[in-house]
PDB file of C-alpha atoms in Angstrom:
ATOM      1  CA  ALA V   1     -13.970 -52.630  20.646  1.00 47.00           C
ATOM      2  CA  ASP V   2     -17.323 -52.640  21.629  1.00 48.00           C
ATOM      3  CA  PRO V   3     -17.542 -52.550  25.866  1.00 46.00           C
ATOM      4  CA  ALA V   4     -19.282 -56.041  26.496  1.00 46.00           C
ATOM      5  CA  THR V   5     -17.127 -57.792  23.824  1.00 45.00           C
ATOM      6  CA  ALA V   6     -14.461 -56.323  25.742  1.00 44.00           C
ATOM      7  CA  ALA V   7     -15.678 -57.143  29.228  1.00 43.00           C
ATOM      8  CA  THR V   8     -15.979 -60.665  27.623  1.00 43.00           C
ATOM      9  CA  VAL V   9     -12.625 -60.968  27.032  1.00 42.00           C
ATOM     10  CA  ILE V  10     -11.185 -60.012  30.415  1.00 40.00           C
ATOM     11  CA  ARG V  11     -13.555 -62.735  32.197  1.00 44.00           C
ATOM     12  CA  SER V  12     -12.013 -65.081  29.715  1.00 43.00           C
ATOM     13  CA  GLU V  13      -8.483 -63.987  30.205  1.00 47.00           C
ATOM     14  CA  GLU V  14      -9.318 -63.822  34.184  1.00 47.00           C
ATOM     15  CA  LYS V  15     -10.695 -67.807  33.855  1.00 47.00           C
ATOM     16  CA  TYR V  16      -7.577 -68.584  32.062  1.00 45.00           C
ATOM     17  CA  TRP V  17      -5.010 -66.666  34.590  1.00 47.00           C
ATOM     18  CA  LEU V  18      -6.943 -68.712  37.516  1.00 48.00           C
ATOM     19  CA  GLU V  19      -6.629 -71.982  35.723  1.00 52.00           C
ATOM     20  CA  ALA V  20      -2.897 -71.432  34.706  1.00 53.00           C
ATOM     21  CA  MET V  21      -1.975 -69.219  38.257  1.00 50.00           C
ATOM     22  CA  ALA V  22      -0.511 -73.032  39.914  1.00 49.00           C
ATOM     23  CA  GLU V  23       1.810 -73.185  36.793  1.00 54.00           C
ATOM     24  CA  ARG V  24       3.199 -69.738  36.890  1.00 54.00           C
ATOM     25  CA  ALA V  25       3.800 -69.375  40.051  1.00 51.00           C
ATOM     26  CA  GLY V  26       7.326 -69.297  40.719  1.00 50.00           C
ATOM     27  CA  ALA V  27       9.649 -71.163  43.670  1.00 50.00           C
ATOM     28  CA  GLU V  28       8.585 -71.877  47.256  1.00 53.00           C
ATOM     29  CA  PRO V  29      10.398 -69.277  48.951  1.00 54.00           C
ATOM     30  CA  GLU V  30      13.646 -70.653  50.688  1.00 54.00           C
ATOM     31  CA  PRO V  31      13.405 -71.262  54.440  1.00 52.00           C
ATOM     32  CA  THR V  32      16.150 -70.926  57.192  1.00 53.00           C
ATOM     33  CA  ARG V  33      15.990 -74.925  57.679  1.00 57.00           C
ATOM     34  CA  ALA V  34      14.706 -78.167  56.080  1.00 46.00           C
ATOM     35  CA  PRO V  35      10.893 -77.629  57.317  1.00 51.00           C
ATOM     36  CA  VAL V  36       8.113 -80.555  57.423  1.00 62.00           C
ATOM     37  CA  ARG V  37       6.671 -80.014  54.515  1.00 85.00           C
ATOM     38  CA  LEU V  38       3.591 -78.126  55.497  1.00 91.00           C
ATOM     39  CA  LEU V  39       0.551 -78.537  53.191  1.00 91.00           C
ATOM     40  CA  PRO V  40       1.273 -82.280  52.136  1.00 90.00           C
ATOM     41  CA  HIS V  41       1.021 -82.849  56.415  1.00 90.00           C
ATOM     42  CA  ALA V  42      -2.012 -80.698  56.339  1.00 92.00           C
ATOM     43  CA  ARG V  43      -3.837 -82.316  53.545  1.00 90.00           C
ATOM     44  CA  GLN V  44      -3.253 -86.070  54.228  1.00 91.00           C
ATOM     45  CA  LEU V  45      -3.865 -84.861  58.173  1.00 90.00           C
ATOM     46  CA  LEU V  46      -7.337 -83.361  57.426  1.00 89.00           C
ATOM     47  CA  GLU V  47      -8.221 -86.356  54.446  1.00 87.00           C
ATOM     48  CA  GLY V  48      -7.458 -89.008  56.652  1.00 87.00           C
ATOM     49  CA  TYR V  49      -9.335 -87.190  59.326  1.00 84.00           C
ATOM     50  CA  THR V  50     -12.553 -86.619  57.657  1.00 81.00           C
ATOM     51  CA  LYS V  51     -11.787 -90.565  56.087  1.00 82.00           C
ATOM     52  CA  THR V  52     -11.650 -92.394  59.987  1.00 82.00           C
ATOM     53  CA  GLY V  53     -12.536 -89.701  62.079  1.00 77.00           C
ATOM     54  CA  ILE V  54      -9.409 -90.161  64.138  1.00 80.00           C
ATOM     55  CA  LEU V  55      -6.940 -87.361  64.104  1.00 82.00           C
ATOM     56  CA  ASP V  56      -3.345 -89.118  63.268  1.00 86.00           C
ATOM     57  CA  PRO V  57      -1.573 -87.940  66.735  1.00 86.00           C
ATOM     58  CA  GLU V  58       1.658 -88.343  65.159  1.00 88.00           C
ATOM     59  CA  PHE V  59       0.969 -85.963  61.868  1.00 88.00           C
ATOM     60  CA  HIS V  60      -1.162 -84.192  63.939  1.00 91.00           C
ATOM     61  CA  SER V  61       2.309 -83.351  66.539  1.00 92.00           C
ATOM     62  CA  ALA V  62       4.503 -82.824  63.469  1.00 92.00           C
ATOM     63  CA  LEU V  63       2.735 -80.907  61.953  1.00 94.00           C
ATOM     64  CA  LEU V  64       2.086 -78.456  65.070  1.00 94.00           C
ATOM     65  CA  ASP V  65       6.286 -78.379  65.467  1.00 95.00           C
ATOM     66  CA  GLY V  66       6.824 -77.766  61.630  1.00 94.00           C
ATOM     67  CA  LEU V  67       4.485 -74.467  62.399  1.00 96.00           C
ATOM     68  CA  LEU V  68       5.335 -73.045  65.602  1.00 96.00           C
ATOM     69  CA  ASP V  69       8.880 -73.889  64.272  1.00 94.00           C
ATOM     70  CA  SER V  70       8.573 -71.823  61.321  1.00 94.00           C
ATOM     71  CA  LEU V  71       6.993 -68.904  63.111  1.00 96.00           C
ATOM     72  CA  ALA V  72       9.765 -68.621  65.565  1.00 95.00           C
ATOM     73  CA  ASN V  73      12.401 -68.790  63.204  1.00 93.00           C
ATOM     74  CA  ASP V  74      11.673 -67.789  59.816  1.00 93.00           C
ATOM     75  CA  PRO V  75      10.939 -64.335  58.452  1.00 92.00           C
ATOM     76  CA  PRO V  76       7.606 -63.153  58.516  1.00 91.00           C
ATOM     77  CA  HIS V  77       7.477 -63.097  54.572  1.00 89.00           C
ATOM     78  CA  VAL V  78       8.434 -66.516  54.138  1.00 90.00           C
ATOM     79  CA  PHE V  79       6.444 -67.536  57.109  1.00 93.00           C
ATOM     80  CA  LEU V  80       3.060 -65.740  56.174  1.00 92.00           C
ATOM     81  CA  ASP V  81       3.580 -67.160  52.124  1.00 91.00           C
ATOM     82  CA  LEU V  82      -0.179 -67.762  51.796  1.00 90.00           C
ATOM     83  CA  ALA V  83       0.402 -68.153  47.720  1.00 88.00           C
ATOM     84  CA  TYR V  84      -2.055 -71.223  46.409  1.00 86.00           C
ATOM     85  CA  ARG V  85       0.457 -73.256  44.300  1.00 82.00           C
ATOM     86  CA  GLU V  86      -2.301 -75.984  43.636  1.00 76.00           C
ATOM     87  CA  PRO V  87      -5.563 -75.923  41.073  1.00 74.00           C
ATOM     88  CA  PRO V  88      -8.239 -73.797  43.020  1.00 64.00           C
ATOM     89  CA  LYS V  89     -10.637 -76.296  43.165  1.00 64.00           C
ATOM     90  CA  ARG V  90      -8.228 -78.006  45.739  1.00 73.00           C
ATOM     91  CA  TYR V  91      -8.007 -75.080  47.688  1.00 82.00           C
ATOM     92  CA  LEU V  92      -9.203 -76.677  51.213  1.00 86.00           C
ATOM     93  CA  PRO V  93      -6.084 -77.812  53.051  1.00 89.00           C
ATOM     94  CA  ARG V  94      -4.101 -74.995  51.789  1.00 91.00           C
ATOM     95  CA  HIS V  95      -7.022 -72.892  52.897  1.00 91.00           C
ATOM     96  CA  CYS V  96      -7.006 -74.406  56.629  1.00 92.00           C
ATOM     97  CA  LEU V  97      -2.882 -74.277  56.157  1.00 95.00           C
ATOM     98  CA  ASN V  98      -3.463 -70.397  55.769  1.00 95.00           C
ATOM     99  CA  VAL V  99      -5.665 -70.131  58.377  1.00 95.00           C
ATOM    100  CA  THR V 100      -3.675 -71.741  60.813  1.00 96.00           C
ATOM    101  CA  LYS V 101       0.075 -69.786  59.314  1.00 97.00           C
ATOM    102  CA  LEU V 102      -2.659 -66.244  60.039  1.00 97.00           C
ATOM    103  CA  ALA V 103      -4.195 -67.162  63.746  1.00 97.00           C
ATOM    104  CA  LEU V 104      -0.310 -68.534  65.383  1.00 97.00           C
ATOM    105  CA  PHE V 105       1.062 -64.684  64.080  1.00 97.00           C
ATOM    106  CA  LEU V 106      -1.864 -62.929  65.310  1.00 96.00           C
ATOM    107  CA  GLY V 107      -1.733 -65.334  68.316  1.00 96.00           C
ATOM    108  CA  ARG V 108       2.009 -64.407  69.104  1.00 96.00           C
ATOM    109  CA  GLY V 109       1.315 -60.845  68.365  1.00 95.00           C
ATOM    110  CA  LYS V 110      -1.519 -60.719  71.202  1.00 94.00           C
ATOM    111  CA  ARG V 111       1.147 -62.244  73.547  1.00 93.00           C
ATOM    112  CA  LEU V 112      -0.270 -65.616  73.563  1.00 93.00           C
ATOM    113  CA  ALA V 113       2.134 -68.660  74.363  1.00 92.00           C
ATOM    114  CA  ALA V 114       1.027 -71.545  75.874  1.00 90.00           C
ATOM    115  CA  GLU V 115      -2.280 -71.701  73.882  1.00 92.00           C
ATOM    116  CA  LEU V 116      -0.652 -71.419  70.616  1.00 94.00           C
ATOM    117  CA  ARG V 117      -0.492 -75.266  70.113  1.00 92.00           C
ATOM    118  CA  ASP V 118      -4.491 -75.685  70.889  1.00 90.00           C
ATOM    119  CA  LEU V 119      -5.195 -72.415  68.909  1.00 93.00           C
ATOM    120  CA  ALA V 120      -2.943 -73.756  65.943  1.00 94.00           C
ATOM    121  CA  THR V 121      -5.398 -77.169  65.988  1.00 91.00           C
ATOM    122  CA  CYS V 122      -8.311 -74.874  66.327  1.00 88.00           C
ATOM    123  CA  ALA V 123      -8.055 -73.050  63.229  1.00 92.00           C
ATOM    124  CA  LEU V 124      -6.360 -75.950  61.265  1.00 92.00           C
ATOM    125  CA  LEU V 125      -9.878 -77.637  61.861  1.00 88.00           C
ATOM    126  CA  HIS V 126     -12.330 -74.705  61.467  1.00 85.00           C
ATOM    127  CA  ASP V 127     -13.359 -75.894  58.212  1.00 83.00           C
ATOM    128  CA  VAL V 128     -12.815 -79.781  58.646  1.00 80.00           C
ATOM    129  CA  GLY V 129     -16.997 -80.098  57.605  1.00 73.00           C
ATOM    130  CA  MET V 130     -15.906 -78.687  54.329  1.00 78.00           C
ATOM    131  CA  PHE V 131     -14.138 -81.688  53.236  1.00 66.00           C
ATOM    132  CA  GLN V 132     -17.835 -83.582  53.473  1.00 62.00           C
ATOM    133  CA  VAL V 133     -19.287 -81.311  50.919  1.00 62.00           C
ATOM    134  CA  ASP V 134     -19.822 -82.838  47.442  1.00 60.00           C
ATOM    135  CA  GLU V 135     -16.710 -81.545  45.218  1.00 65.00           C
ATOM    136  CA  THR V 136     -18.673 -80.577  42.757  1.00 62.00           C
ATOM    137  CA  ALA V 137     -19.694 -77.528  44.753  1.00 57.00           C
ATOM    138  CA  PHE V 138     -15.825 -76.359  44.296  1.00 59.00           C
ATOM    139  CA  LYS V 139     -15.448 -76.505  40.957  1.00 60.00           C
ATOM    140  CA  LYS V 140     -18.748 -74.387  39.507  1.00 58.00           C
ATOM    141  CA  ARG V 141     -17.996 -71.058  37.691  1.00 58.00           C
ATOM    142  CA  THR V 142     -21.461 -70.197  38.466  1.00 62.00           C
ATOM    143  CA  ALA V 143     -23.671 -69.363  41.426  1.00 62.00           C
ATOM    144  CA  LEU V 144     -24.715 -72.157  43.396  1.00 58.00           C
ATOM    145  CA  SER V 145     -27.821 -73.733  43.804  1.00 63.00           C
ATOM    146  CA  ASP V 146     -30.184 -73.856  46.937  1.00 64.00           C
ATOM    147  CA  ASP V 147     -29.675 -77.051  47.973  1.00 66.00           C
ATOM    148  CA  GLU V 148     -25.989 -76.632  47.479  1.00 61.00           C
ATOM    149  CA  TRP V 149     -25.906 -73.758  49.115  1.00 55.00           C
ATOM    150  CA  ASP V 150     -27.414 -75.684  52.230  1.00 58.00           C
ATOM    151  CA  HIS V 151     -24.974 -78.375  52.029  1.00 54.00           C
ATOM    152  CA  VAL V 152     -21.840 -75.903  52.195  1.00 53.00           C
ATOM    153  CA  ARG V 153     -23.692 -74.159  55.072  1.00 55.00           C
ATOM    154  CA  GLY V 154     -24.405 -76.997  56.969  1.00 50.00           C
ATOM    155  CA  HIS V 155     -20.548 -77.763  57.333  1.00 46.00           C
ATOM    156  CA  PRO V 156     -19.594 -76.041  60.681  1.00 53.00           C
ATOM    157  CA  GLN V 157     -22.486 -78.448  62.207  1.00 51.00           C
ATOM    158  CA  GLY V 158     -20.439 -81.686  60.119  1.00 49.00           C
ATOM    159  CA  GLY V 159     -17.341 -81.185  61.529  1.00 46.00           C
ATOM    160  CA  GLN V 160     -18.690 -80.392  64.902  1.00 51.00           C
ATOM    161  CA  ILE V 161     -19.720 -83.657  65.088  1.00 48.00           C
ATOM    162  CA  LEU V 162     -16.572 -84.698  64.046  1.00 51.00           C
ATOM    163  CA  GLN V 163     -14.713 -82.984  66.542  1.00 53.00           C
ATOM    164  CA  THR V 164     -16.609 -83.922  69.501  1.00 50.00           C
ATOM    165  CA  LYS V 165     -15.861 -87.623  68.255  1.00 51.00           C
ATOM    166  CA  GLU V 166     -12.460 -87.245  68.464  1.00 52.00           C
ATOM    167  CA  VAL V 167     -10.835 -87.794  72.083  1.00 53.00           C
ATOM    168  CA  LEU V 168      -7.861 -85.489  71.765  1.00 51.00           C
ATOM    169  CA  LEU V 169     -10.136 -82.671  70.371  1.00 59.00           C
ATOM    170  CA  ARG V 170     -12.075 -82.666  73.200  1.00 58.00           C
ATOM    171  CA  GLU V 171      -9.486 -82.772  75.336  1.00 55.00           C
ATOM    172  CA  VAL V 172      -8.631 -79.461  73.382  1.00 52.00           C
ATOM    173  CA  PHE V 173     -11.966 -78.393  73.086  1.00 53.00           C
ATOM    174  CA  SER V 174     -12.581 -79.303  76.809  1.00 51.00           C
ATOM    175  CA  HIS V 175     -13.200 -76.343  79.470  1.00 40.00           C
ATOM    176  CA  SER V 176     -10.696 -77.683  81.771  1.00 39.00           C
ATOM    177  CA  VAL V 177      -7.378 -77.400  79.174  1.00 51.00           C
ATOM    178  CA  PRO V 178      -5.403 -75.095  81.209  1.00 54.00           C
ATOM    179  CA  SER V 179      -4.626 -73.411  77.958  1.00 63.00           C
ATOM    180  CA  LEU V 180      -8.112 -72.525  77.075  1.00 66.00           C
ATOM    181  CA  ALA V 181      -9.441 -72.573  80.002  1.00 70.00           C
ATOM    182  CA  ASP V 182     -10.060 -68.546  80.905  1.00 81.00           C
ATOM    183  CA  PRO V 183     -13.284 -67.418  79.317  1.00 84.00           C
ATOM    184  CA  ASP V 184     -11.393 -64.158  77.757  1.00 88.00           C
ATOM    185  CA  ILE V 185      -8.712 -66.528  75.876  1.00 87.00           C
ATOM    186  CA  ARG V 186     -11.254 -69.125  74.336  1.00 85.00           C
ATOM    187  CA  ARG V 187     -13.554 -65.947  72.761  1.00 88.00           C
ATOM    188  CA  MET V 188      -9.810 -64.479  71.703  1.00 91.00           C
ATOM    189  CA  CYS V 189      -9.097 -67.566  70.013  1.00 90.00           C
ATOM    190  CA  ALA V 190     -12.351 -67.870  68.575  1.00 88.00           C
ATOM    191  CA  ARG V 191     -12.198 -63.896  66.730  1.00 90.00           C
ATOM    192  CA  ILE V 192      -8.337 -64.353  65.882  1.00 94.00           C
ATOM    193  CA  VAL V 193      -9.807 -67.754  63.645  1.00 92.00           C
ATOM    194  CA  ASN V 194     -12.722 -65.997  62.600  1.00 90.00           C
ATOM    195  CA  VAL V 195     -10.831 -62.926  61.420  1.00 93.00           C
ATOM    196  CA  ALA V 196      -8.196 -65.315  59.781  1.00 95.00           C
ATOM    197  CA  ASP V 197     -10.955 -67.457  58.164  1.00 92.00           C
ATOM    198  CA  THR V 198     -12.501 -63.987  56.568  1.00 92.00           C
ATOM    199  CA  TYR V 199      -9.057 -62.683  55.464  1.00 95.00           C
ATOM    200  CA  GLU V 200      -7.376 -65.850  53.533  1.00 94.00           C
ATOM    201  CA  ALA V 201     -10.727 -66.115  52.068  1.00 89.00           C
ATOM    202  CA  MET V 202     -10.991 -62.810  50.723  1.00 91.00           C
ATOM    203  CA  VAL V 203      -7.406 -62.295  49.469  1.00 93.00           C
ATOM    204  CA  SER V 204      -7.662 -66.465  48.002  1.00 89.00           C
ATOM    205  CA  PRO V 205      -8.573 -67.209  44.340  1.00 85.00           C
ATOM    206  CA  ARG V 206     -11.673 -69.745  44.484  1.00 78.00           C
ATOM    207  CA  VAL V 207     -13.195 -71.018  41.052  1.00 76.00           C
ATOM    208  CA  GLN V 208     -15.588 -68.634  40.656  1.00 73.00           C
ATOM    209  CA  ARG V 209     -13.293 -65.511  41.375  1.00 76.00           C
ATOM    210  CA  LEU V 210     -10.207 -63.707  41.738  1.00 84.00           C
ATOM    211  CA  PRO V 211      -8.988 -62.919  45.021  1.00 89.00           C
ATOM    212  CA  LEU V 212      -9.268 -59.307  46.690  1.00 92.00           C
ATOM    213  CA  LEU V 213      -5.777 -57.707  47.098  1.00 93.00           C
ATOM    214  CA  PRO V 214      -4.349 -57.760  50.693  1.00 92.00           C
ATOM    215  CA  HIS V 215      -5.032 -53.963  51.148  1.00 94.00           C
ATOM    216  CA  GLU V 216      -8.905 -54.755  49.759  1.00 95.00           C
ATOM    217  CA  GLY V 217      -9.153 -57.316  52.507  1.00 94.00           C
ATOM    218  CA  MET V 218      -7.722 -55.362  55.426  1.00 94.00           C
ATOM    219  CA  ARG V 219     -10.193 -52.494  54.068  1.00 95.00           C
ATOM    220  CA  ALA V 220     -13.158 -54.826  54.474  1.00 94.00           C
ATOM    221  CA  LEU V 221     -12.322 -56.531  57.859  1.00 92.00           C
ATOM    222  CA  MET V 222     -11.936 -52.916  58.969  1.00 93.00           C
ATOM    223  CA  ASP V 223     -14.929 -52.238  57.922  1.00 94.00           C
ATOM    224  CA  GLU V 224     -17.193 -54.851  59.121  1.00 88.00           C
ATOM    225  CA  GLY V 225     -15.360 -54.586  62.066  1.00 85.00           C
ATOM    226  CA  ALA V 226     -16.535 -51.426  62.694  1.00 90.00           C
ATOM    227  CA  ARG V 227     -19.955 -51.697  62.462  1.00 90.00           C
ATOM    228  CA  GLY V 228     -19.770 -54.547  64.987  1.00 80.00           C
TER     229      GLY V 228
END
């Protein structure tokens, strides 16, 4: 077959695989208990927070309780199930939840204990500014325009504005909170969220690209870390 034709067929199949992935995914792993339904909770919490500027304390507490309960009691392959079972264009709630799972797992590995709830909140809300970006940017199969990229790159500032308005978050992020008072702990938590966010983004599908395999994502992280 002509190489160009073959490449076109492969790209076409990749797009079909990406669109059909949610339907073809198997059932979610069975946890050891009946946990809080984490993804619906995360989606409702984040979307409500973005629209109203208020973080629902009951939803927030229930989500953290469910995550920490799963971390403590479920086997790692259940807790760290990062699979996407929804269309890639709706990736944001799943991404935020996955980053939180990874951050908690890493935080426990670094022997953090009292800090885990605050670490989970930071991880869960790390990309909340992206909920304000026009969703058409997440549906495009082609490269974003300069204006679209500027909008996407501005999401950290949008998220920061939201977070400074919320009383609960001012307490979480302030220096007076005992669990994050130590600057070394704050730096460690920031690095944990950074690593978790970068890895999750690389190994997860997006509309315009396929994911890296887990070992490829790890290699990229280690290579970049070695470069400082």
